[in-house]
Short mmCIF file of C-alpha atoms in Angstrom, two decimals:
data_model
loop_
_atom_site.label_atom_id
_atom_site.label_comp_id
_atom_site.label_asym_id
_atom_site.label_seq_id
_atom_site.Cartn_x
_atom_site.Cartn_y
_atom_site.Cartn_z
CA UNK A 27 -16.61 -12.26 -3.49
CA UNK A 28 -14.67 -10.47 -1.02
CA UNK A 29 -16.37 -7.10 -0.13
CA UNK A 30 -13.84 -4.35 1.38
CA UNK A 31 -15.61 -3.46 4.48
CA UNK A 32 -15.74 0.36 6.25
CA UNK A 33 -15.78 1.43 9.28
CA UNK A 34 -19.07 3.88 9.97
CA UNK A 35 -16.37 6.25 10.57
CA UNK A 36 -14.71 6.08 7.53
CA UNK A 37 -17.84 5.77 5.56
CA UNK A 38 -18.98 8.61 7.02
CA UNK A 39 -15.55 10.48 6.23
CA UNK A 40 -15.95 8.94 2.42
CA UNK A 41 -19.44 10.54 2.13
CA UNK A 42 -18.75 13.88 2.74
CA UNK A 43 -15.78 14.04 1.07
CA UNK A 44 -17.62 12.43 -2.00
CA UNK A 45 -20.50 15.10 -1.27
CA UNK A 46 -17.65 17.58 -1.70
CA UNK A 47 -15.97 16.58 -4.65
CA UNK A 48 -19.16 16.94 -6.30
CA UNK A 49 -20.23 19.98 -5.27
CA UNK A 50 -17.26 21.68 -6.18
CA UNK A 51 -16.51 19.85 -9.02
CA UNK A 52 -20.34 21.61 -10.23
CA UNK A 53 -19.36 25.11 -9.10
CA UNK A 54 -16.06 24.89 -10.85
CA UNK A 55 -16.92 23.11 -13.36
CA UNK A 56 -13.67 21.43 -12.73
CA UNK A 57 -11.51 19.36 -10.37
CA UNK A 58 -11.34 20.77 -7.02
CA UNK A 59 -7.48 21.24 -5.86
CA UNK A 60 -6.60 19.44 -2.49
CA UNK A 61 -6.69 22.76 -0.95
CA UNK A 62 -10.57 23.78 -1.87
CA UNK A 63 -11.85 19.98 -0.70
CA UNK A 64 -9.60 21.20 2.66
CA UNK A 65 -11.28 24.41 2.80
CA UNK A 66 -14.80 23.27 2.30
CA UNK A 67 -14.46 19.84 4.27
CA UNK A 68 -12.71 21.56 7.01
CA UNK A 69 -9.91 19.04 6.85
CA UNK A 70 -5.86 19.28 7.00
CA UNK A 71 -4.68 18.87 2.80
CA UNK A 72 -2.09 16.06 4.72
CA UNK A 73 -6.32 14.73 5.75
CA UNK A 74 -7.64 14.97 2.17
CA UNK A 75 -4.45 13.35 0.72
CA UNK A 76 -4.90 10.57 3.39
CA UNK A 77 -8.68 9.91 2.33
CA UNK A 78 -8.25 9.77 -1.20
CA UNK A 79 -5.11 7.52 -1.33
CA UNK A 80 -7.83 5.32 1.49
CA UNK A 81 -10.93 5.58 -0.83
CA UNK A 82 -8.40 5.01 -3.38
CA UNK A 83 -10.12 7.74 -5.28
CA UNK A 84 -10.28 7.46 -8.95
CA UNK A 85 -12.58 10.47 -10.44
CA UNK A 86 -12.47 9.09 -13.73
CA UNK A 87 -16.31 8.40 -13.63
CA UNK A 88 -18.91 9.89 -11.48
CA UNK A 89 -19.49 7.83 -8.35
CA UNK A 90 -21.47 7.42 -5.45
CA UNK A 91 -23.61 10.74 -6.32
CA UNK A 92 -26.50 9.56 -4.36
CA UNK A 93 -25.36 8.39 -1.18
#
């Protein structure tokens, strides 16, 4: 087993973007665009972009809901 490790940092960055997703992804009741995770996260797009190439973000299934 070879576990990917995070920094707190990035974990941190993962969890609210997660948190995000979610909550927008409720409101909408769709995907959120780059530009509304931006807007609510407070982040460049270029920053969103970055993190979910990083988390390697695949919203496929519902993940980490309850971190």
């Amino acid at each position: 087993q070879n576990a990917a490790r995070m920094s707190e940092t990035q974990a941190l960055g993962f969890h609210a973007y997660n948190q995000s997703y979610v909550q927008l992804k409720d409101h909408h009741g769709r995907e959120p665009t780059v530009i509304e995770l931006s807007d609510h996260l407070a982040w460049t797009p270029k920053k969103v972009e970055r993190s979910q190439a990083d988390f390697a973000v695949s919203h496929d299934t519902e993940f980490c809901t309850n971190l």
